[in-house]
Protein backbone atom coordinates (compact mmCIF):
# COMPACT_ATOMS: atom_id res chain seq x y z
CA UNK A 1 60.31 99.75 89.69
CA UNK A 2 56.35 100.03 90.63
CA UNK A 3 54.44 100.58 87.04
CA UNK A 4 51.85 102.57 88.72
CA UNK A 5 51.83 105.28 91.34
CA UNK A 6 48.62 105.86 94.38
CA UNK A 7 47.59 109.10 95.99
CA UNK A 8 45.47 110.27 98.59
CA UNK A 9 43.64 112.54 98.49
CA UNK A 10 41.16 113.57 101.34
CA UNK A 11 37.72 115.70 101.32
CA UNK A 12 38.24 117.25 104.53
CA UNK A 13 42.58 116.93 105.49
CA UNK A 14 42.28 119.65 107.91
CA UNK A 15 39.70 118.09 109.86
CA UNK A 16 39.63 116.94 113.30
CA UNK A 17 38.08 113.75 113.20
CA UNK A 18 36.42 112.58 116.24
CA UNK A 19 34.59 109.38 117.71
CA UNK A 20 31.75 107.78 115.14
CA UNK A 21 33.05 109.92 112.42
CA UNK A 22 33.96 108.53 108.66
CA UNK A 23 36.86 109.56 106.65
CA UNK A 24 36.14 109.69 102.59
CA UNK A 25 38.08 110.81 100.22
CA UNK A 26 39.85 108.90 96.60
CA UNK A 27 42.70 106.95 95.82
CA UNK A 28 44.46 108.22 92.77
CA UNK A 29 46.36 105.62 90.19
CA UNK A 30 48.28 107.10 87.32
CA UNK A 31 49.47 103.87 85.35
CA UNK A 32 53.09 104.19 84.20
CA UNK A 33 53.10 100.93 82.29
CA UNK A 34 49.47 98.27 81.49
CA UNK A 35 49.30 96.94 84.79
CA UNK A 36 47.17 93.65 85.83
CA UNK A 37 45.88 94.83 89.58
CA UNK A 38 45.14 91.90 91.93
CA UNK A 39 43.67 94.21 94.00
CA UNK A 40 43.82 97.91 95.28
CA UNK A 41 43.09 97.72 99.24
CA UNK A 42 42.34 100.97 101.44
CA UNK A 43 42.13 100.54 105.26
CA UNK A 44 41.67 103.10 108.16
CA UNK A 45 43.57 102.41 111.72
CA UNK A 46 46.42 103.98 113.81
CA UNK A 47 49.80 103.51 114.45
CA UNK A 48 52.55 104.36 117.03
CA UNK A 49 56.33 105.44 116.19
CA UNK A 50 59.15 106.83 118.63
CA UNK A 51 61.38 105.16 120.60
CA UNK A 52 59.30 101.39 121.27
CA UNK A 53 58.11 98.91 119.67
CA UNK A 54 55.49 99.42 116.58
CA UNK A 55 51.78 99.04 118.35
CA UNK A 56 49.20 99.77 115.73
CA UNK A 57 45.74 98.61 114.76
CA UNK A 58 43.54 98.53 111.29
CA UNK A 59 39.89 99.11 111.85
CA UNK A 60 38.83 98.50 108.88
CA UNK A 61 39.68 97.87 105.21
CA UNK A 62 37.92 97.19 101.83
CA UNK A 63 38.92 96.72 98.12
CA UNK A 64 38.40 99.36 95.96
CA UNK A 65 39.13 97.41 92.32
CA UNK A 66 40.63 94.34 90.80
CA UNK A 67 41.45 94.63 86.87
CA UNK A 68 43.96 95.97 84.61
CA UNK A 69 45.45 99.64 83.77
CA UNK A 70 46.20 100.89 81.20
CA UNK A 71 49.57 103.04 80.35
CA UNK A 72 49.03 106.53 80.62
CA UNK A 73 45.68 106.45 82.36
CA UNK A 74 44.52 107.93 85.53
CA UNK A 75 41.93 106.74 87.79
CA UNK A 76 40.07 107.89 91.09
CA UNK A 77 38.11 105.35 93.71
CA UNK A 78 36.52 106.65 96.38
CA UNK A 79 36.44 105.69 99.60
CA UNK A 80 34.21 105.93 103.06
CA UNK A 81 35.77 104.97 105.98
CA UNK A 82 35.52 104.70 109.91
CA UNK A 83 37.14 106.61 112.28
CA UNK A 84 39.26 104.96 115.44
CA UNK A 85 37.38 106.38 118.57
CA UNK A 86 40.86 105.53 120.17
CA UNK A 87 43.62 107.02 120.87
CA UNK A 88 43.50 110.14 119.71
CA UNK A 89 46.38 111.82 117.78
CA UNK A 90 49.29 112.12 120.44
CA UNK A 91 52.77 113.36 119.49
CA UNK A 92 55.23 113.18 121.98
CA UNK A 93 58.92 112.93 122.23
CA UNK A 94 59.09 109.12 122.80
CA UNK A 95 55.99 108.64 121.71
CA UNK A 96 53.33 109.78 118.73
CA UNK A 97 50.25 108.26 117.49
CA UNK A 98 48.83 108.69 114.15
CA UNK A 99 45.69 107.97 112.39
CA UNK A 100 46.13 107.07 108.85
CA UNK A 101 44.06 105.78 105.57
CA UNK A 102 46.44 103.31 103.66
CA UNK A 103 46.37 102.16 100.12
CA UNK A 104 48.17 99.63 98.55
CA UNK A 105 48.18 97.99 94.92
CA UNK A 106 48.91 94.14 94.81
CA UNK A 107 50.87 93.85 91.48
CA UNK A 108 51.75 90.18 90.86
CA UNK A 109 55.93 89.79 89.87
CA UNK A 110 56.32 93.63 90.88
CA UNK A 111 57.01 96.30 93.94
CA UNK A 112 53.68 96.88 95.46
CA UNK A 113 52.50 100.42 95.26
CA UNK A 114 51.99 101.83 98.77
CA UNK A 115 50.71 105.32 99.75
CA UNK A 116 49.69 106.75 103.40
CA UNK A 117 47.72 110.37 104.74
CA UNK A 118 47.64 110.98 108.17
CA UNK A 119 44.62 112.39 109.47
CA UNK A 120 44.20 113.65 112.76
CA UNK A 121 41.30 112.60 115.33
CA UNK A 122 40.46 113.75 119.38
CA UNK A 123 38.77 111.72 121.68
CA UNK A 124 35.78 112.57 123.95
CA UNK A 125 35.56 109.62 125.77
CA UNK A 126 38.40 107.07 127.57
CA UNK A 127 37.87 103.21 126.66
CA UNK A 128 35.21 101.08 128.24
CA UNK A 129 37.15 99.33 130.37
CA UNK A 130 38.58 102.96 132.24
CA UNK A 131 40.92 105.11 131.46
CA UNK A 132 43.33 103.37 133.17
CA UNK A 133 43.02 100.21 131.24
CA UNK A 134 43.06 98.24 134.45
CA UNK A 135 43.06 94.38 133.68
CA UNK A 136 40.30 92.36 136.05
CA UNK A 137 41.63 89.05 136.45
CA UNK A 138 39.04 86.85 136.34
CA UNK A 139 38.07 83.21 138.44
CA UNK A 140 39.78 81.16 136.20
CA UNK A 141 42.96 83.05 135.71
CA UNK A 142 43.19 83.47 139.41
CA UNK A 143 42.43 79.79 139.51
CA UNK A 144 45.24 78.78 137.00
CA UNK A 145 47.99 81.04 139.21
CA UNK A 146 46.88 79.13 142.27
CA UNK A 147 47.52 75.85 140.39
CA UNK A 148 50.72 76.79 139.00
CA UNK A 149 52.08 78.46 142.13
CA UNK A 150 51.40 75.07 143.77
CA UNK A 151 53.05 72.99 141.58
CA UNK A 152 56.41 75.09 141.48
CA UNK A 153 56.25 74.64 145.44
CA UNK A 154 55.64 71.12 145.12
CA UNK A 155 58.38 70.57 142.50
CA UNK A 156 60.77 72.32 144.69
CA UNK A 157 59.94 70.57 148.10
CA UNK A 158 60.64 67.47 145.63
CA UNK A 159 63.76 68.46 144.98
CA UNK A 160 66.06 69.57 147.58
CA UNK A 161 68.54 70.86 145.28
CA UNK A 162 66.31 73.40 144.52
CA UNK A 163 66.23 74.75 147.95
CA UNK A 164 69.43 76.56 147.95
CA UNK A 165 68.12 79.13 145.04
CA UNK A 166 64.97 79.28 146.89
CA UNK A 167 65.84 79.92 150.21
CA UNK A 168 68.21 82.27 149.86
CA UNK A 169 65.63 84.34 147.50
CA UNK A 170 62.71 84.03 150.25
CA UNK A 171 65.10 85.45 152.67
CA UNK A 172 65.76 87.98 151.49
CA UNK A 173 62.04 88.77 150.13
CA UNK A 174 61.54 88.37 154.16
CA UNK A 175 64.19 90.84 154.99
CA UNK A 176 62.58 93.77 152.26
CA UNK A 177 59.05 92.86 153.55
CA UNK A 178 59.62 93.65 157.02
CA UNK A 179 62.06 96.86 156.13
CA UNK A 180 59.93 98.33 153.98
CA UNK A 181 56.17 96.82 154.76
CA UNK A 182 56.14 95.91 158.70
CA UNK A 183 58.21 98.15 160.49
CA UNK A 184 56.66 101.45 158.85
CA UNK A 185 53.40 100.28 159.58
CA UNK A 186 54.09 98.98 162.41
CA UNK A 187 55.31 102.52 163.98
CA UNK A 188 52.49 104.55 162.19
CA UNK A 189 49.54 102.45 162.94
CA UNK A 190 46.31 103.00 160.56
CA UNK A 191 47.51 104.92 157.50
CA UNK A 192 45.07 105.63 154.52
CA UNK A 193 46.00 107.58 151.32
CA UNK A 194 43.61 108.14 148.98
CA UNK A 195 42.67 110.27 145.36
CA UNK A 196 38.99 112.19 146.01
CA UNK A 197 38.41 110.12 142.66
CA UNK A 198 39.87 108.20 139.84
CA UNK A 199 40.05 109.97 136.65
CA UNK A 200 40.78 113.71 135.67
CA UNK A 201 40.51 115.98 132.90
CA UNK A 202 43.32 118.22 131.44
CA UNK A 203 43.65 121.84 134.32
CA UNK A 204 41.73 119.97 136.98
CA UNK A 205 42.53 119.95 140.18
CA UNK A 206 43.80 117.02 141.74
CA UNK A 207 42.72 116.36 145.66
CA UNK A 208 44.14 113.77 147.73
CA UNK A 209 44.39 113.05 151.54
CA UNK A 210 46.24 111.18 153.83
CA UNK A 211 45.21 109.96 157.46
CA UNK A 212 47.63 109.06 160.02
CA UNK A 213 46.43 107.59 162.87
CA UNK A 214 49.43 106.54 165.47
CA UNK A 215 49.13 104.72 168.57
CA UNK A 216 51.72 107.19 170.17
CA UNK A 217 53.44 110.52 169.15
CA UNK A 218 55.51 109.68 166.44
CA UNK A 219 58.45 112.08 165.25
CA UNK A 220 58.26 113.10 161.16
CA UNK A 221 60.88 115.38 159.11
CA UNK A 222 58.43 115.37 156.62
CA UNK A 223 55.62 114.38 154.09
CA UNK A 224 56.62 114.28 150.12
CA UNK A 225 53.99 113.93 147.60
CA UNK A 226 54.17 113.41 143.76
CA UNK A 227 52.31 113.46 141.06
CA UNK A 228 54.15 112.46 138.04
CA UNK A 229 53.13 112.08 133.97
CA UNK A 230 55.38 109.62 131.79
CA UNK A 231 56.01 108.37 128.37
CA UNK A 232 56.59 104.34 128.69
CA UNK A 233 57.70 102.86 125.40
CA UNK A 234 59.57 99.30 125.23
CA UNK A 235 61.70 98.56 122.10
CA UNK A 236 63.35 95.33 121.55
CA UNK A 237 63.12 92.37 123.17
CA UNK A 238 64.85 89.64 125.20
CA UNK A 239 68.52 90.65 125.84
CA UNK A 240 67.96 93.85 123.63
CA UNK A 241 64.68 94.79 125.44
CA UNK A 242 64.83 98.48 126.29
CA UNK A 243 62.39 100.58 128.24
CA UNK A 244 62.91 104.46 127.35
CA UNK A 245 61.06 107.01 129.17
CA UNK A 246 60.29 110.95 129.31
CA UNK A 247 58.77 112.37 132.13
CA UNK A 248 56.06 114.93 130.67
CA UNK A 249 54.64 116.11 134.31
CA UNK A 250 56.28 116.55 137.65
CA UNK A 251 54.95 118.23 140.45
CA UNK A 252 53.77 118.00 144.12
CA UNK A 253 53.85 119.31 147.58
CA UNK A 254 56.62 119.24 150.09
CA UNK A 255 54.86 119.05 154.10
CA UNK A 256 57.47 120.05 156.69
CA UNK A 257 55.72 122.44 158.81
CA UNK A 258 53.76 119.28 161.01
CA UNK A 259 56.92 117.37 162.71
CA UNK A 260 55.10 115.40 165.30
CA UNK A 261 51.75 112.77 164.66
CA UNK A 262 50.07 113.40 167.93
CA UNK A 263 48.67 109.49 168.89
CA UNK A 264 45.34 108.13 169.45
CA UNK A 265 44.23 111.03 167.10
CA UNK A 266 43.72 111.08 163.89
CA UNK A 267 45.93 113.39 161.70
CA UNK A 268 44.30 114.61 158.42
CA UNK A 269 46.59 115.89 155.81
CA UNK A 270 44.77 116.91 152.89
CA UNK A 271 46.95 117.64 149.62
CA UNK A 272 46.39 119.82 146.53
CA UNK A 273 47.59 120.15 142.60
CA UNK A 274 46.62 122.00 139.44
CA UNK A 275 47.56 119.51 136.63
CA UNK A 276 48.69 120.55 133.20
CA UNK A 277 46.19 121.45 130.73
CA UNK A 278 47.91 119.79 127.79
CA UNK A 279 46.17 116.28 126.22
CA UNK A 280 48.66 113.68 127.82
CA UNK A 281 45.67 111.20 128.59
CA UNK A 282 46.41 107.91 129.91
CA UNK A 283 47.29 105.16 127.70
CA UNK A 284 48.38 101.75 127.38
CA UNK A 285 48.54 100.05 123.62
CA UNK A 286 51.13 97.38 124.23
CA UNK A 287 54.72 98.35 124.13
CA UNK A 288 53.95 102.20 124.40
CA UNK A 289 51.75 103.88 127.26
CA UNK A 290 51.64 106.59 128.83
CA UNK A 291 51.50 106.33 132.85
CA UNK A 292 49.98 108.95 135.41
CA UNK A 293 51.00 108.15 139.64
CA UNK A 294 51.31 109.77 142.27
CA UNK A 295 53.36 108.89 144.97
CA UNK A 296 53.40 109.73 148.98
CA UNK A 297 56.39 109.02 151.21
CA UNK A 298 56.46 109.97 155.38
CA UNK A 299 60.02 110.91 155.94
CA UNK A 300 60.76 109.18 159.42
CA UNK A 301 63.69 110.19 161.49
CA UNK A 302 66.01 106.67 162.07
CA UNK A 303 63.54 104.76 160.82
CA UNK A 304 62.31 102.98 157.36
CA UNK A 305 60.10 105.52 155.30
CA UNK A 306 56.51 104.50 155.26
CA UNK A 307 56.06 104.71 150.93
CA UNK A 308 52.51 104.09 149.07
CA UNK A 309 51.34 105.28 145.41
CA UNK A 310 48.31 105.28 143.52
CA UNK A 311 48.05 104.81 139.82
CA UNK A 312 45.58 107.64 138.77
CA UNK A 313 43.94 108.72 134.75
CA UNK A 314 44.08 111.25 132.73
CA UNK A 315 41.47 111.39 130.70
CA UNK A 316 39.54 112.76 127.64
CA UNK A 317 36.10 115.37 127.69
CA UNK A 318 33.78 116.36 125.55
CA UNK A 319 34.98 119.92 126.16
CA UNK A 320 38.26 119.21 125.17
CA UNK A 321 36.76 118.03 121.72
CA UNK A 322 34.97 121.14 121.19
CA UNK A 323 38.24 123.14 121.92
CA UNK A 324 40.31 121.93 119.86
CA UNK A 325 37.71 122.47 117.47
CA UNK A 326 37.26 125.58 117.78
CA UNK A 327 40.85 126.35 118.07
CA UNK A 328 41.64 124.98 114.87
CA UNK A 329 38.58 126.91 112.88
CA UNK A 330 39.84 129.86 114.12
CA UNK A 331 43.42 129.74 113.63
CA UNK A 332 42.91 127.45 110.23
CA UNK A 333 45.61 124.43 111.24
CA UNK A 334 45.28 121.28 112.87
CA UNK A 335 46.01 120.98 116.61
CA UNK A 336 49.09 118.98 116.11
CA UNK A 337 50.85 121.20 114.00
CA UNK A 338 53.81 123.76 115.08
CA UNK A 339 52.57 127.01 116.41
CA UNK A 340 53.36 130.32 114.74
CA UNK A 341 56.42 132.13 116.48
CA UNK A 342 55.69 135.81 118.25
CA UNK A 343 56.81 138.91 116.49
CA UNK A 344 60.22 139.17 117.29
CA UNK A 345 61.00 135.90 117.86
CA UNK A 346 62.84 133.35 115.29
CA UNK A 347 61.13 130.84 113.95
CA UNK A 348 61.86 127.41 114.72
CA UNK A 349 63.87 125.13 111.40
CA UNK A 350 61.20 122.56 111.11
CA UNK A 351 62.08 119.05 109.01
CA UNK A 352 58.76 119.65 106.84
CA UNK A 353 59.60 123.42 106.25
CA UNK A 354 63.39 122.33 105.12
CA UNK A 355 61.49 119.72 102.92
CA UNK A 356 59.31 122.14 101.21
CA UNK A 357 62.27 124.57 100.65
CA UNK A 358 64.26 121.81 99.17
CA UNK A 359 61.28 120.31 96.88
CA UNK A 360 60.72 123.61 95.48
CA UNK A 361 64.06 123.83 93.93
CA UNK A 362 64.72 120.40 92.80
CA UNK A 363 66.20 119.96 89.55
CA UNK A 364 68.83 122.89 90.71
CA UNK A 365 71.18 121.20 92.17
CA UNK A 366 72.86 124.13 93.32
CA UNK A 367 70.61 125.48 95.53
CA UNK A 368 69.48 122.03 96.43
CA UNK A 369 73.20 121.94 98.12
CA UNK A 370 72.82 125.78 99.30
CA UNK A 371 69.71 124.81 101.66
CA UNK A 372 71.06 121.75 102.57
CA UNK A 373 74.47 122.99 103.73
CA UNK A 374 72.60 125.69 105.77
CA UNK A 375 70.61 123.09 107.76
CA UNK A 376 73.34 120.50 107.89
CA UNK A 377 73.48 118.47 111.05
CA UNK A 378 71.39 120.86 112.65
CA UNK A 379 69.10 118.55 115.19
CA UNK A 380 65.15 118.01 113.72
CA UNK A 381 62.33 115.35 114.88
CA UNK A 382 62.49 113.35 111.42
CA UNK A 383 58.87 112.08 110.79
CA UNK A 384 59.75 109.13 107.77
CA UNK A 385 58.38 105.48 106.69
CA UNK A 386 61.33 102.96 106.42
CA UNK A 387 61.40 100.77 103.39
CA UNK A 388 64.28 98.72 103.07
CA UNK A 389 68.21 98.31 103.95
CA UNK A 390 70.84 98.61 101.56
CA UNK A 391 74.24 97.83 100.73
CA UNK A 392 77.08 100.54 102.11
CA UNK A 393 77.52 102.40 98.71
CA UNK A 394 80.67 105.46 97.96
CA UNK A 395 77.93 107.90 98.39
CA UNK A 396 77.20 107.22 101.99
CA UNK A 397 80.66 106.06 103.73
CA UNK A 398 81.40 109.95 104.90
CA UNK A 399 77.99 109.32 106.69
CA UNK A 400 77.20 106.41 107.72
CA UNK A 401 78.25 104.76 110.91
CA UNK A 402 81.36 102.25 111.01
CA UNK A 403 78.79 99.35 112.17
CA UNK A 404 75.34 100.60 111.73
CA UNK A 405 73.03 100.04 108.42
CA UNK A 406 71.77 101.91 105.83
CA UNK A 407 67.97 102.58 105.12
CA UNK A 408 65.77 103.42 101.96
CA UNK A 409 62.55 105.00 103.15
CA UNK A 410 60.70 108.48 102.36
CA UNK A 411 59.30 111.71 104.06
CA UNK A 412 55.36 111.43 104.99
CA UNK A 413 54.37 114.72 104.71
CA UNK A 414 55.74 116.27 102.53
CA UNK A 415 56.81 112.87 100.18
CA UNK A 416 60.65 112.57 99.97
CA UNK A 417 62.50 109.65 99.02
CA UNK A 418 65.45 109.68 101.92
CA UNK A 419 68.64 107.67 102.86
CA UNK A 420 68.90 106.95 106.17
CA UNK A 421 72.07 106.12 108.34
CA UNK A 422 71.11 104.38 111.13
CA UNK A 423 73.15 102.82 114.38
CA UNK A 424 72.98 98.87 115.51
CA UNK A 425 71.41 99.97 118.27
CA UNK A 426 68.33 101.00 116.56
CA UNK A 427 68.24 97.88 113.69
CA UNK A 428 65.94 96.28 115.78
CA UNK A 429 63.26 99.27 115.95
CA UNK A 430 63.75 100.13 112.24
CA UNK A 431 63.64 96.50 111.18
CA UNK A 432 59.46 96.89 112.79
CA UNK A 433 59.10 99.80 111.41
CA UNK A 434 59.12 98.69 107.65
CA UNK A 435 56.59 100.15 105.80
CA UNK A 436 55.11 102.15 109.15
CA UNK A 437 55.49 105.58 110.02
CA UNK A 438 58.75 106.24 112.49
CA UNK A 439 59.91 109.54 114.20
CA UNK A 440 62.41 110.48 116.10
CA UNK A 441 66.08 112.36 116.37
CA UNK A 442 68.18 113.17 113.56
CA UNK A 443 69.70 116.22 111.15
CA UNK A 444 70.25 115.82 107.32
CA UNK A 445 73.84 115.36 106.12
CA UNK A 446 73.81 115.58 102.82
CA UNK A 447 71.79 114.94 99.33
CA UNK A 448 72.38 112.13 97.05
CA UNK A 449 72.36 113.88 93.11
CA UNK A 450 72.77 110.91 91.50
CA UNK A 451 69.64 108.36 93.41
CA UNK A 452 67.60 112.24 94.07
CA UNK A 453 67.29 111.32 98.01
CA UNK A 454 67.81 113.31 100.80
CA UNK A 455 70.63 111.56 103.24
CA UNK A 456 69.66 111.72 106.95
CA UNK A 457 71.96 110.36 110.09
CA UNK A 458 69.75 109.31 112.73
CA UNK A 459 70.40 109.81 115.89
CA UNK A 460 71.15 106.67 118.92
């Protein structure tokens, strides 16, 4: 058991922290035993949790004091800390991103103390290298593929042995290239698609144009264009690498009115799409991103379908920033938090209301079980911080699953200590997740009296 317990507690929590801004606040011990303290560290960064793999990032961190406490005593350190310019707050259904400022006690021969606060932050401004994140390969990486490339031909024109994989796998290579490349082309003559520009903001309008210009009249059914918004997130790896995604846009324009190209003239198609004004911006931090493309197919009769698509950004403005302040002023909440229903409508069973309900009657047990029972296995978006695994115990074998594990963690916000039944299929994830903020699918299923935790089954 820790002998001392942390706290955060934050100046400004309902603030929306934005780029070049600085975080203060204290970090509250109360010393439950004397404790020697090798250090109390406080760091600033941001973290993912969902469905993939943990990405996260600490900007900065300091020490705050070294020494001993005594029993009984309380103490307060302040803090000043810098704000991530990137990404901003994000909570999807695949994927979230949090901002958080992290304390933890080092206490030799002893459970290290650990406390977290989110905080939430907006961007005004994409990273340096463009929204999109697009990776320049430069001379001497384009050098070293040449090099390599050559060598794995050479090897294999060494060995002859070799060439039965590698013809068969140029063939048919061949046989897709001139399907889907040459013949389309070929047909069509000079085709151009193109964006009028790069990156958008949130409600702009998206403009994009194809040219067709055909060496004869060509016969169409039709053109289809797309413009789609997804959440990419990768969990595992090697054999139990999976890639989980959630479209959050689709949407487009369906051409069928022009059925013939006319050749040696130019054919100018020019296309047209309001995009969502919700903060999906484009991002890419490792395992998790989220991806904006849009695609354009020609829909030839008897033929192969000429097919292009061009990776486009959403991205971040200062009037977005300004918004969202504003909106949250007014309305006195954070962006990121549920809105309030509309007369007559019921209100959604959140996982932090149920939390608050339960915490305000603990130490009844009776009602503990009342408000639990009414909310049992009822589907939530469970926001917790994994600790450990333990051993299958009599309290958990109704719940648990037959060849899954069980996990000690707590609530972030509010703090709950929680049980967590989890499948094999998710060990992996969880197993990363130690100590970091997770979210995802689950319901509660029942509350352990004798340990005071909250049991949870999460979901596959």
């Amino acid at each position: 058991m820790a002998k001392c317990s942390l706290a955060i507690e934050l100046d400004e929590p309902d603030r929306l922290y934005t780029s070049n801004d600085r975080i203060r606040g204290s970090v509250v011990v109360r010393a439950d035993d004397d404790v020697q303290c090798k250090a109390l560290q406080v760091r600033s960064g941001w973290a993912t949790h969902g469905r993939g793999n943990i990405d996260s990032h600490d900007l900065h961190s300091e020490v705050l004091f070294q020494g001993q406490w005594r029993s009984g005593e309380e103490h307060r350190y302040r803090f000043d800390l810098p704000v991530s310019a990137w990404p901003p707050t994000y909570h999807g259904r695949f994927l979230s991103v949090d901002h958080y400022v992290h304390a933890t006690a080092d206490i030799p021969w002893a459970f290290d103390p650990k406390e977290s606060r989110p905080y939430q932050v907006v961007s005004s401004k994409a990273p340096e290298a463009g929204v999109a994140e697009k990776a320049t390969a430069s001379p001497l990486v384009g050098g070293v593929v040449k090099f390599v490339f050559i060598g794995v031909a050479l090897f294999m024109l060494l060995n002859p042995m070799l060439w039965i994989f590698g013809i068969p796998i140029a063939i048919g290579y061949g046989i897709w290239w001139f399907l889907k490349k040459y013949l389309p082309k070929k047909l069509l003559g000079q085709v151009e698609y193109t964006l009028n520009q790069e990156s958008f903001q949130p409600g702009e309008t998206l403009r994009a144009t194809l040219r067709v210009h055909p060496t004869k009249d060509i016969a169409i059914n039709s053109v289809i264009w797309s413009v789609t918004g997804t959440e990419v997130c990768v969990s595992g790896s090697g054999s139990n690498r999976r890639t989980h995604r959630h479209e959050l846009f689709r949407g487009g324009k369906f051409v069928d009115e022009l059925r013939i190209l006319p050749g040696n003239k130019e054919t100018l198609i020019p296309l047209e799409l309001q995009l969502p004004d919700k903060p999906c911006f484009t991002m890419s931090l490792g395992s998790n991103q989220i991806l904006w493309e849009t695609k354009i197919r020609i829909d030839i009769p008897r033929w192969p379908d000429w097919n292009h698509s061009l990776a486009m950004q959403l991205a971040p403005s200062k009037e977005i920033v300004e918004a969202a302040t504003v909106e949250t002023i007014a309305s006195g909440r954070g962006v990121s938090k549920p809105p309030t229903p509309a007369a007559g409508e019921e209100p959604d069973v959140t996982f932090a209301a149920t939390l608050e309900m339960i915490q305000s009657v603990i130490g009844d047990d009776r009602q503990v079980d009342r408000i639990v029972d009414a909310v049992r296995e009822l589907p939530m978006q469970l926001n917790l911080i994994p600790q450990r695994r333990e051993l299958y115990s009599s309290s958990s074998k109704d719940h648990a699953y037959s060849d899954g594990h069980v996990v000690i963690g707590q609530t972030i916000d509010p703090v709950m200590p929680v049980t967590m039944f989890i499948p094999r299929s998710l060990a992996d994830e969880f197993d990363q997740a130690t100590d970091r903020p997770w979210s995802g699918e689950g319901s509660i299923v029942g509350y352990d009296h004798r340990q005071n935790r909250l049991q949870l089954r999460i979901e596959p």
